[in-house]
Each structure stands twice: as structure tokens, then as C-alpha cells.
mmCIF file of C-alpha atoms and ligand atoms in Angstrom:
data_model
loop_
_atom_site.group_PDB
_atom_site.id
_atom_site.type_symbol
_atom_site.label_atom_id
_atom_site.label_comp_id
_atom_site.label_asym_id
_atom_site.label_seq_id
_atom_site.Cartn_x
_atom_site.Cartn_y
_atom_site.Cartn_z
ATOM 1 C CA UNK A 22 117.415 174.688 -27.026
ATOM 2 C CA UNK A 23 117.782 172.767 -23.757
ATOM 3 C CA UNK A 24 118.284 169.283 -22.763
ATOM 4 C CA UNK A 25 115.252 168.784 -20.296
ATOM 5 C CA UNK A 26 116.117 167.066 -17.478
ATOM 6 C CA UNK A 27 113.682 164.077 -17.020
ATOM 7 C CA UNK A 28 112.842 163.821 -13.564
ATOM 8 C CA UNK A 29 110.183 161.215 -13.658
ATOM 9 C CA UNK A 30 112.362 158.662 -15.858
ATOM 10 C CA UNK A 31 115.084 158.736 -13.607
ATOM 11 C CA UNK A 32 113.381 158.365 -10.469
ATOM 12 C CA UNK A 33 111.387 155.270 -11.711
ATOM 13 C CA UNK A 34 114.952 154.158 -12.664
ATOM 14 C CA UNK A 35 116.370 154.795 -9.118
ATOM 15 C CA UNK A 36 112.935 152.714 -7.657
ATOM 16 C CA UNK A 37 114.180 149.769 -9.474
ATOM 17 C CA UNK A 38 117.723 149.811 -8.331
ATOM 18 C CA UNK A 39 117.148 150.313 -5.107
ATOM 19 C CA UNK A 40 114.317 147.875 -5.545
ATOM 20 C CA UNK A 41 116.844 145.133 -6.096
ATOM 21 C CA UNK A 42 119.651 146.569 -3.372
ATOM 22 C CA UNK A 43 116.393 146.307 -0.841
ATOM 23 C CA UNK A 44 115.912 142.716 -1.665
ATOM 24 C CA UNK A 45 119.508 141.958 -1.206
ATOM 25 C CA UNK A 46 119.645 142.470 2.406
ATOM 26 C CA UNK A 47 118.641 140.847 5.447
ATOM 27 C CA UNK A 48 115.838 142.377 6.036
ATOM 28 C CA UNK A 49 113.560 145.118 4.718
ATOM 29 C CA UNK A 50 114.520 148.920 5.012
ATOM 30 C CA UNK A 51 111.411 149.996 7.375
ATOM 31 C CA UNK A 52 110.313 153.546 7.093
ATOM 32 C CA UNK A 53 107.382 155.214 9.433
ATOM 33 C CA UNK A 54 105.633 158.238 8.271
ATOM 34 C CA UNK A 55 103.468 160.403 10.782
ATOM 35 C CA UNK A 56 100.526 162.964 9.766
ATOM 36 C CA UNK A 57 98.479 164.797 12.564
ATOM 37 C CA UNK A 58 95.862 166.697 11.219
ATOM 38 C CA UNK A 59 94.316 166.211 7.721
ATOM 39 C CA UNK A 60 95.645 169.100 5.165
ATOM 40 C CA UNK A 61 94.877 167.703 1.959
ATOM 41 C CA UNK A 62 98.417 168.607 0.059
ATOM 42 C CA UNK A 63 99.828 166.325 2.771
ATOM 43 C CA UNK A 64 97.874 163.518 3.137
ATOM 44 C CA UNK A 65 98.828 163.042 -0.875
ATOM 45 C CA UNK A 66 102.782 163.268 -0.269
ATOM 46 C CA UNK A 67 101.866 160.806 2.956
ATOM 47 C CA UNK A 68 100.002 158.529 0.429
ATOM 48 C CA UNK A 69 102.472 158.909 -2.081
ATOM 49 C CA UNK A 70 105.256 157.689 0.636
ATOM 50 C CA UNK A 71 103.900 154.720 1.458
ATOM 51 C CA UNK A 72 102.706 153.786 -2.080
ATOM 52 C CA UNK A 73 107.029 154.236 -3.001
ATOM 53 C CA UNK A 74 107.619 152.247 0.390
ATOM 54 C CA UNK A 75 105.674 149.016 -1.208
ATOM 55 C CA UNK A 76 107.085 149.465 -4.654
ATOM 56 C CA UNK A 77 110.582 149.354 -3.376
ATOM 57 C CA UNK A 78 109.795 146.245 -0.769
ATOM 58 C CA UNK A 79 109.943 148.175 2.127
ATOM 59 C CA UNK A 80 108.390 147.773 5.817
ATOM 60 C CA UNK A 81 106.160 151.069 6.399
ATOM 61 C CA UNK A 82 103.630 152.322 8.815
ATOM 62 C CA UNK A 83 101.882 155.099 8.713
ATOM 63 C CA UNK A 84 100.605 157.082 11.614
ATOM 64 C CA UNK A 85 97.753 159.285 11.858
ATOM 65 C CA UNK A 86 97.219 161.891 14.208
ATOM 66 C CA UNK A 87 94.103 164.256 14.813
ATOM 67 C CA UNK A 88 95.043 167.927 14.215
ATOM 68 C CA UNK A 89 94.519 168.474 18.234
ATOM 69 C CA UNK A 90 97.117 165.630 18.634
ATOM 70 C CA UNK A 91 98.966 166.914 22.091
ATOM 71 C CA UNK A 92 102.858 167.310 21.640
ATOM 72 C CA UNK A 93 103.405 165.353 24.228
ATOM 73 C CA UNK A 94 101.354 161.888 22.608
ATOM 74 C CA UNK A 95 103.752 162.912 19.571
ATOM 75 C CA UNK A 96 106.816 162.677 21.567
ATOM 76 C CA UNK A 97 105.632 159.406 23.171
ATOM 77 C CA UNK A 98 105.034 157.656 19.723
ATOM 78 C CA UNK A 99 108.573 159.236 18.428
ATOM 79 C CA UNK A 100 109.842 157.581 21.849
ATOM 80 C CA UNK A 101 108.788 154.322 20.318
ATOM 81 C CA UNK A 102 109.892 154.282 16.489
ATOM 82 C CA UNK A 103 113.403 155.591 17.860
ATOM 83 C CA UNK A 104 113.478 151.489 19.923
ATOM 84 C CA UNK A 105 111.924 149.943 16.831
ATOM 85 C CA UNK A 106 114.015 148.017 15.184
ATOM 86 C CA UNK A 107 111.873 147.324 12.439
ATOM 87 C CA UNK A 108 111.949 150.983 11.816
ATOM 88 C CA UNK A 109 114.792 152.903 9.780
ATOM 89 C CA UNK A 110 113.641 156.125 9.094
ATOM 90 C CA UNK A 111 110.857 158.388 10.793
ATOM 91 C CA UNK A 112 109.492 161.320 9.309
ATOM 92 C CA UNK A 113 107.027 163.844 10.479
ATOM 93 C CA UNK A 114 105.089 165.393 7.862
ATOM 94 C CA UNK A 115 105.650 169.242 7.717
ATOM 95 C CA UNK A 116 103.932 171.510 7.813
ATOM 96 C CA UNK A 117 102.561 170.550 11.774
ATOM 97 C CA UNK A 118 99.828 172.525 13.518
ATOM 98 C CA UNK A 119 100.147 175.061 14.675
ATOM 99 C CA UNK A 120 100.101 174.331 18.523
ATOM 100 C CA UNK A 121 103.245 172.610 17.975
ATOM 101 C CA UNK A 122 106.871 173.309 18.668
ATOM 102 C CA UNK A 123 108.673 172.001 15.343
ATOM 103 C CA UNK A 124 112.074 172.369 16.478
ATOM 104 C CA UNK A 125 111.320 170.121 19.179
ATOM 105 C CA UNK A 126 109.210 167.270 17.374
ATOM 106 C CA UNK A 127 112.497 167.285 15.154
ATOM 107 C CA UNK A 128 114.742 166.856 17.992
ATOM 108 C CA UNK A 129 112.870 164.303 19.266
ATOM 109 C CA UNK A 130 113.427 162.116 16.003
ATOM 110 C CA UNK A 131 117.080 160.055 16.729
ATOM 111 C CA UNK A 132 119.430 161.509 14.574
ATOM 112 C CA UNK A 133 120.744 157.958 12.984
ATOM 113 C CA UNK A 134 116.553 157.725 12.061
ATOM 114 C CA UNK A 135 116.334 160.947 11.080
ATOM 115 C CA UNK A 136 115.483 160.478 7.221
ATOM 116 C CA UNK A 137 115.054 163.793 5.886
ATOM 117 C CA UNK A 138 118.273 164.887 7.747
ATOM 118 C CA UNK A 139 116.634 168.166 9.144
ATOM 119 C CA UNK A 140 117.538 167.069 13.352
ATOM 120 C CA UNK A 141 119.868 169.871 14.502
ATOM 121 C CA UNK A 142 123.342 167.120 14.599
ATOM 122 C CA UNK A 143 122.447 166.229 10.840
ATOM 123 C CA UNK A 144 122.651 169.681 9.844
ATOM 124 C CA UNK A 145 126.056 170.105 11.674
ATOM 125 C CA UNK A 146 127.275 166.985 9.555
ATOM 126 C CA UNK A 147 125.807 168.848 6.821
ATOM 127 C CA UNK A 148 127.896 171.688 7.215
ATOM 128 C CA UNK A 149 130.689 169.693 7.949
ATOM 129 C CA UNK A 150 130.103 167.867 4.732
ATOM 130 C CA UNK A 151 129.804 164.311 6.091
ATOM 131 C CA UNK A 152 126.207 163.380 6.811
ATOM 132 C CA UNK A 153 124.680 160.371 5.575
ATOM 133 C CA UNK A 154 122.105 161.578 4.517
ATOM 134 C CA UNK A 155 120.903 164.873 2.665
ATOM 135 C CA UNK A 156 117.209 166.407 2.331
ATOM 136 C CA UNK A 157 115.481 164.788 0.266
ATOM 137 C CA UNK A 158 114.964 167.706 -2.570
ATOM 138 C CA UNK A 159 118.685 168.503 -2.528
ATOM 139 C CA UNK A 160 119.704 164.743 -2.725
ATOM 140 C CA UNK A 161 117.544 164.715 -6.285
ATOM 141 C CA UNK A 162 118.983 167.538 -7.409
ATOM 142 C CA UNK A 163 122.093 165.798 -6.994
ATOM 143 C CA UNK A 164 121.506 163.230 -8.602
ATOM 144 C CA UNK A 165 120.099 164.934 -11.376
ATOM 145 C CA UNK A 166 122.948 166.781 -12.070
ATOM 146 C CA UNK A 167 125.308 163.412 -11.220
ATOM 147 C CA UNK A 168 122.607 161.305 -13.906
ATOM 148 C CA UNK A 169 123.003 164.288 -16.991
ATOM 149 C CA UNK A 170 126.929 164.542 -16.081
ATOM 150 C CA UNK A 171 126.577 168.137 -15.088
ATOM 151 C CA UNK A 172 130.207 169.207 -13.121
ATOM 152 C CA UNK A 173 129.785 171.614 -9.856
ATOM 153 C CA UNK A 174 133.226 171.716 -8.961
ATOM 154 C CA UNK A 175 134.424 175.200 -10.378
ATOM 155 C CA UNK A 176 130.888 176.313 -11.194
ATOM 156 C CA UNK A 177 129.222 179.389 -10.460
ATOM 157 C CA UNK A 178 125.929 178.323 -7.968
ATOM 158 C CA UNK A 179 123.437 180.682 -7.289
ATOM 159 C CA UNK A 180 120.290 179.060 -4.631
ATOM 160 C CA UNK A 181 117.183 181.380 -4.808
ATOM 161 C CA UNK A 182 115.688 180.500 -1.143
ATOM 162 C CA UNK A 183 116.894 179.841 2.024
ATOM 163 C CA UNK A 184 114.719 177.388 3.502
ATOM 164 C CA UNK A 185 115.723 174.910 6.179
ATOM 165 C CA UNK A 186 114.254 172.077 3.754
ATOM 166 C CA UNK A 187 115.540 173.153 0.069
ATOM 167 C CA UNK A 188 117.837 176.112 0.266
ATOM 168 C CA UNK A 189 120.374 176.402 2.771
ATOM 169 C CA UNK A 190 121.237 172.345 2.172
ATOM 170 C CA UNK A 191 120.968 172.418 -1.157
ATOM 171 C CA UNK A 192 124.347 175.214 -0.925
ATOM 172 C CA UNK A 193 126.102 173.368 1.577
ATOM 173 C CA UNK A 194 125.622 170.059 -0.510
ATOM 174 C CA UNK A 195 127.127 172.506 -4.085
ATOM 175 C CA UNK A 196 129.916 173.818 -1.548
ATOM 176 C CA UNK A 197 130.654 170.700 -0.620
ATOM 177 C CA UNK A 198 131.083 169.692 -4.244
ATOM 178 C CA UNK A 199 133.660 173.108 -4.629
ATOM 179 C CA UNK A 200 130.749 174.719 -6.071
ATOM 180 C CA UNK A 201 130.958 178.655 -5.688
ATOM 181 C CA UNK A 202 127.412 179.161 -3.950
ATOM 182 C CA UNK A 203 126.044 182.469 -3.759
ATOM 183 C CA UNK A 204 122.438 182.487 -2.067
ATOM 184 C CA UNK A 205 119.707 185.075 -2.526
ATOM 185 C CA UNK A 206 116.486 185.718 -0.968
ATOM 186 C CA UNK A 207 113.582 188.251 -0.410
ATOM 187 C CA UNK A 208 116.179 190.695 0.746
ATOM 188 C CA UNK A 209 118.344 190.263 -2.093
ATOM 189 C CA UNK A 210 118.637 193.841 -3.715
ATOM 190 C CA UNK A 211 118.960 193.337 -7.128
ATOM 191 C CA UNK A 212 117.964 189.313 -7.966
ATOM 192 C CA UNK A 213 118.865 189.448 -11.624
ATOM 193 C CA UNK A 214 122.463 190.866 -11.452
ATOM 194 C CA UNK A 215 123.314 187.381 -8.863
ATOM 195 C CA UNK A 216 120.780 185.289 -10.896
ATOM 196 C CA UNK A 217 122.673 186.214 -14.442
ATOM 197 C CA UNK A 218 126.161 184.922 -13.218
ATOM 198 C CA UNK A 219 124.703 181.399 -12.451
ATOM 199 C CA UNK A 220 126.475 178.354 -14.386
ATOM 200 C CA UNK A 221 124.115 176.677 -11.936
ATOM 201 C CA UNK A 222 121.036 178.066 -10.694
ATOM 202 C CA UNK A 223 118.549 176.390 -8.610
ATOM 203 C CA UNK A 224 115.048 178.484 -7.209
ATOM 204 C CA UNK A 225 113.290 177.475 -4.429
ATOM 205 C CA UNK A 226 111.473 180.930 -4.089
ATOM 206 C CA UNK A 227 107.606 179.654 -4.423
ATOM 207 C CA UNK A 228 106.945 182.590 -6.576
ATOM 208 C CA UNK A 229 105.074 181.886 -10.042
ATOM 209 C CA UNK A 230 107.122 183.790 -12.986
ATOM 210 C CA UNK A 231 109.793 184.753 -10.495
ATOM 211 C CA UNK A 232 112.910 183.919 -13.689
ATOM 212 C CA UNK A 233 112.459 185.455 -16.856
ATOM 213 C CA UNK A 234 115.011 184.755 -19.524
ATOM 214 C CA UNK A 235 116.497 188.081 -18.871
ATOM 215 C CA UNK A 236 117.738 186.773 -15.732
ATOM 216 C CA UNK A 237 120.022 183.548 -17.052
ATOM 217 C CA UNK A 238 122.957 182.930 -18.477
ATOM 218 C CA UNK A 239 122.972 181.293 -21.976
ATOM 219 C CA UNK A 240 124.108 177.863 -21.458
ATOM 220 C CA UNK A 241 123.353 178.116 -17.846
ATOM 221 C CA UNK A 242 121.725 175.160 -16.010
ATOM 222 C CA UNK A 243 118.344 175.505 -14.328
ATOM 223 C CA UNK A 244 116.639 174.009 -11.800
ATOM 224 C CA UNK A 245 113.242 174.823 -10.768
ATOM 225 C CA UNK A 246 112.008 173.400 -7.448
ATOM 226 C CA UNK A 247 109.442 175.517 -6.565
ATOM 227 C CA UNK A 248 105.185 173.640 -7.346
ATOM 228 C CA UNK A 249 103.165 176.438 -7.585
ATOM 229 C CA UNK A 250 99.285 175.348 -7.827
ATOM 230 C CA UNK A 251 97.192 177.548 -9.244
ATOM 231 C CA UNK A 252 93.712 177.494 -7.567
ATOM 232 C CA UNK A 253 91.605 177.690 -10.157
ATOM 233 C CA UNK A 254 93.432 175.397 -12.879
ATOM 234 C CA UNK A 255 94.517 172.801 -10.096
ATOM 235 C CA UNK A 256 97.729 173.210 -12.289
ATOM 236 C CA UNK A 257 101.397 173.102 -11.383
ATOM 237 C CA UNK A 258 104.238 175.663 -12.462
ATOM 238 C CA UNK A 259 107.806 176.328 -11.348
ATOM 239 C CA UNK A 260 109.704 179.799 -10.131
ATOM 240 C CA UNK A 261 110.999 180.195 -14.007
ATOM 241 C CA UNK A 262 109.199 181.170 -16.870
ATOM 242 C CA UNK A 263 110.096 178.081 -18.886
ATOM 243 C CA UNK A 264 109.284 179.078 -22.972
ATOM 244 C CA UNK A 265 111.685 182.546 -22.020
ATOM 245 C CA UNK A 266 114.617 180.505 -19.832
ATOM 246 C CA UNK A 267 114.897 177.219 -21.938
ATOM 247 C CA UNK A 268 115.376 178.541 -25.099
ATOM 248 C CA UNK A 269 118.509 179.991 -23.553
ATOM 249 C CA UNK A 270 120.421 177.444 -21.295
ATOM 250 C CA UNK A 271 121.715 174.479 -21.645
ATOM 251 C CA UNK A 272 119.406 172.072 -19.259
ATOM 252 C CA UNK A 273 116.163 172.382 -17.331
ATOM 253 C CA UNK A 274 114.085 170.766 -15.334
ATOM 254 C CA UNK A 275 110.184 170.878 -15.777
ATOM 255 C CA UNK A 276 107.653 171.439 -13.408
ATOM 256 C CA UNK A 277 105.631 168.970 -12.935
ATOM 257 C CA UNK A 278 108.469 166.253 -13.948
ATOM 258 C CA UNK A 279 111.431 167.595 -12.922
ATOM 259 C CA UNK A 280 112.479 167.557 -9.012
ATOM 260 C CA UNK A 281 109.156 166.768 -7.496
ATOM 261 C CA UNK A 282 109.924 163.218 -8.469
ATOM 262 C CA UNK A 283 113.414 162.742 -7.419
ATOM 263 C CA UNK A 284 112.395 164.550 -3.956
ATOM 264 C CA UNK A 285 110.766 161.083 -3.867
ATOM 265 C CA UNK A 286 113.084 158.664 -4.829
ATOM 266 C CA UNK A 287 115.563 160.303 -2.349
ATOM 267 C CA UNK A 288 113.052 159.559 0.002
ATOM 268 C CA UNK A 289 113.438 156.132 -0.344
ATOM 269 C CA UNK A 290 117.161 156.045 -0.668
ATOM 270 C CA UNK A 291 117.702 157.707 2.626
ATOM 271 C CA UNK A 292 115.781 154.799 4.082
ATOM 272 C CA UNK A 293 117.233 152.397 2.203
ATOM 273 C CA UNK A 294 121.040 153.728 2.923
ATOM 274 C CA UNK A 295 119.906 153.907 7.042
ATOM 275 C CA UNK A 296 119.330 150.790 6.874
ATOM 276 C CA UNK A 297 122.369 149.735 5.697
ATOM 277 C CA UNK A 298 123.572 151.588 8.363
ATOM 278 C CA UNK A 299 121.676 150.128 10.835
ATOM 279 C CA UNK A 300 122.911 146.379 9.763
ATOM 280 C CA UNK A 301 126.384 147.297 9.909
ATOM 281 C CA UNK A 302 127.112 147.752 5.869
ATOM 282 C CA UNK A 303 129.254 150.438 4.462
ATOM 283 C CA UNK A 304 127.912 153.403 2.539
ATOM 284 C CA UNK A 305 129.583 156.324 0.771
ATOM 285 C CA UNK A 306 128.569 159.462 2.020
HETATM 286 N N1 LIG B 414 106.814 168.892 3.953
HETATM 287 C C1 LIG B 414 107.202 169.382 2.744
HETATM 288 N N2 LIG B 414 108.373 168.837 2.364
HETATM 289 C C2 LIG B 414 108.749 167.996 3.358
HETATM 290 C C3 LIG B 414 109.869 167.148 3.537
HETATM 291 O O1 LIG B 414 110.796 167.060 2.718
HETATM 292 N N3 LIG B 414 109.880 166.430 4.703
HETATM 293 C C4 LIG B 414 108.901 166.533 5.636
HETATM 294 N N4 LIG B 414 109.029 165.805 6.740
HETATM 295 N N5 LIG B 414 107.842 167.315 5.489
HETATM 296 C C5 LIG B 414 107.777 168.039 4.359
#
């Protein structure tokens, strides 16, 4: 039997402390979101942004964009956020359309406003092991594993997907922490061989049923990232079959419940420790 990992209590409880650091400082933490186009799946995370923003006391504006929204007018309005100094953190809903160059709407975001720590000098302090900030789904996880005392250092990682967002972070955050990070992938030849040794594995994959209980460790600690919505249920599942895994490991994180929320606290810490930044006060990277 597994300790669930509670995603959506500690999150709320995150909101409220950082809540109360907010109010402590000279002025709000100011965060600007930008959407172009009108894919449903984001406009709720945009929503959902700006709904935390208020909760937590911060400044926020949210930009809209038509889908036909020319790079250029992007790069103009990114122009302007950078010189804001109401403004904190920027961050351009992904996925854009498809007319647009992503590497370059990144690189266009300063890299001391860059919030969800994806602009190419963010990931080089990633890799170096001193950035600021982390991406926001790693950061939770993180803090998940800080909140339920779970070690790293000496552990056994294994990160199924390599994505610029979730996976390749997430293992430089783990080795970082001395973690022993093993990642796997599409091309990985045999999944469950890697996937058995983890004391700590994480799965980013976005493949329904991907982890049977075969494929853990007992006492192993799992985390499932992936939100896979089924089209006719509207429902959400994870990468892991949960009644085969949990039985077997020691924690687990549900999906929905699990990272999805602390993807969205981490949201609003990165603002909130930019700011800081911004007005001069320390913070512990
Ligand atoms: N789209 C899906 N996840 C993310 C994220 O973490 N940041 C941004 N900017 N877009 C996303």
C-alpha cells in the first residue's frame, strides 16, 4: 500500500505561503501571460494562471492574440513586457501556431523574465545547476518529494520522456540533487528492464497504461506526470496503471491530483522568487 502523494493539498498550501511572502514586499510580483490563437486546452491553463495570479495578490495581464498573430507583432509586445517594470515573469503559452518559430519567441523572452526557465541561457544554468528558476512541472515534483521527505541523493532515477518542458529538466534538477538519472524514451529498447531499477521513477511519456506493476520496484516511488484525456469520457489518467503500481511502491502521485497542481503553484513561485530578484532580495537557488 502506498502513501499517495497529495498534490492538490500541498499546492493550496504553497498559495497561502507565498500568499503572505507576496504581501510582504514592496510591491506585487507581476506576471504576463500571452495566448495567440484559441485552442481550448490552453485557454483553460491561461484562465487557470491568472485566476492563481489574483489568489496569490499578484499584478497580471493577459494577452490575447488571434491565431494569424504575425511573429513579428509577438516580438514587438515581448519587446515591451521585457521594459515593464510592473512585469516579472512572461510566459508564452505553448503549444504556438504553427507559422511560428518557437525557438525564437523563447529567445525573445529576457532571460531574468523568463518564468518557465525554457530561454536557451536558463537551460545552460540548468545544466550548470544554478538557475533560479526551474520548469514549472519539475519544480513540483520537487517539492513533492522535498514536502513527503523523499531523499534523491544516492537514489536510483529513471525519467520516462525527454521533453524540453518535463524530461530533460526534470534529470538535470535529480542530478543536481546526486540523483543517479537514467533517461528513457521511444527508442529505449527494453523500457521495463531501466523502469524496474527505479528507487525514483518519474513518466512523462503521454501514453495511457504505459507502467504496469511489472515494471516497478516494490517500494519504489512514482510519479506520474503525464494527463491523458480520454475523448469520449472527458476523463484524465496518468502513464501508470495505478490499481497494478500502487499496491507495490511506496508513494504515488494521482492523476488528476498529483503534479498537475503543483505545475501550478510553481508557476506562481517562479514569479514570486523573480521578483524578489528584481527588487534586489536574496533567494536560494
Ligand atoms: N504548455 C504546456 N505546458 C506549458 C508550460 O509549462 N509553459 C508554457 N509556456 N506552455 C506550456
Amino acid at each position: 500500500m502506498a502513501q499517495i502523494i497529495d498534490g492538490k493539498a500541498l499546492a493550496a498550501e504553497i498559495r497561502a505561503n507565498i500568499k503572505t511572502e507576496a504581501a510582504a514586499l514592496p510591491r506585487k510580483p507581476g506576471l504576463a501571460v500571452i495566448l495567440a490563437g484559441e485552442d481550448p486546452a490552453s485557454q483553460l491553463y491561461v484562465k487557470n494562471k491568472v485566476k492563481d495570479c489574483a489568489e496569490c495578490g499578484f499584478f497580471s495581464r493577459r494577452i490575447d492574440l488571434p491565431v494569424d498573430v504575425s511573429e513579428e507583432e509577438l516580438l514587438g509586445i515581448l519587446n515591451k513586457l521585457n521594459a515593464d517594470s510592473r512585469i516579472d515573469g512572461v510566459l508564452v503559452q505553448l503549444p504556438l501556431p504553427e507559422h511560428m518559430e518557437e525557438k525564437r519567441i523563447i529567445e525573445a523572452i529576457s532571460p531574468e523574465k523568463d518564468v518557465d526557465a525554457f530561454h536557451p541561457l536558463n537551460v545552460g544554468r540548468m545544466v550548470r545547476g544554478d538557475s533560479p528558476v526551474w520548469p514549472c512541472t519539475p519544480a513540483g515534483i520537487m517539492e513533492m518529494l522535498k514536502a513527503y521527505r523523499i531523499a534523491v541523493d544516492g537514489k536510483i532515477c529513471v525519467m520516462v520522456g525527454r521533453s524540453n518542458i518535463v524530461g530533460k529538466p526534470m534529470g538535470l534538477r535529480l542530478l543536481r540533487d546526486h540523483g543517479t538519472v537514467v533517461y528513457c524514451h521511444r527508442h529505449t529498447p527494453d523500457l521495463a528492464v531501466l523502469t524496474r531499477q527505479a528507487d525514483i521513477l518519474v513518466v512523462a511519456a503521454g501514453c495511457k497504461g504505459l507502467i504496469h506493476g511489472s515494471m516497478v520496484k516494490e517500494g519504489a516511488v512514482v510519479i506520474d506526470v503525464a494527463m491523458n484525456r480520454d475523448p469520449e469520457t472527458g476523463k484524465f489518467s496518468g502513464d501508470v496503471v495505478f490499481d497494478e503500481v500502487e499496491p507495490k511502491v511506496s508513494y504515488i502521485t494521482p492523476v488528476p491530483g498529483g503534479v498537475g497542481p503543483m505545475t501550478r503553484a510553481m508557476l506562481m513561485k517562479n514569479t514570486l522568487t523573480l521578483a524578489k530578484l528584481h527588487m534586489g532580495l536574496a533567494c536560494e537557488h
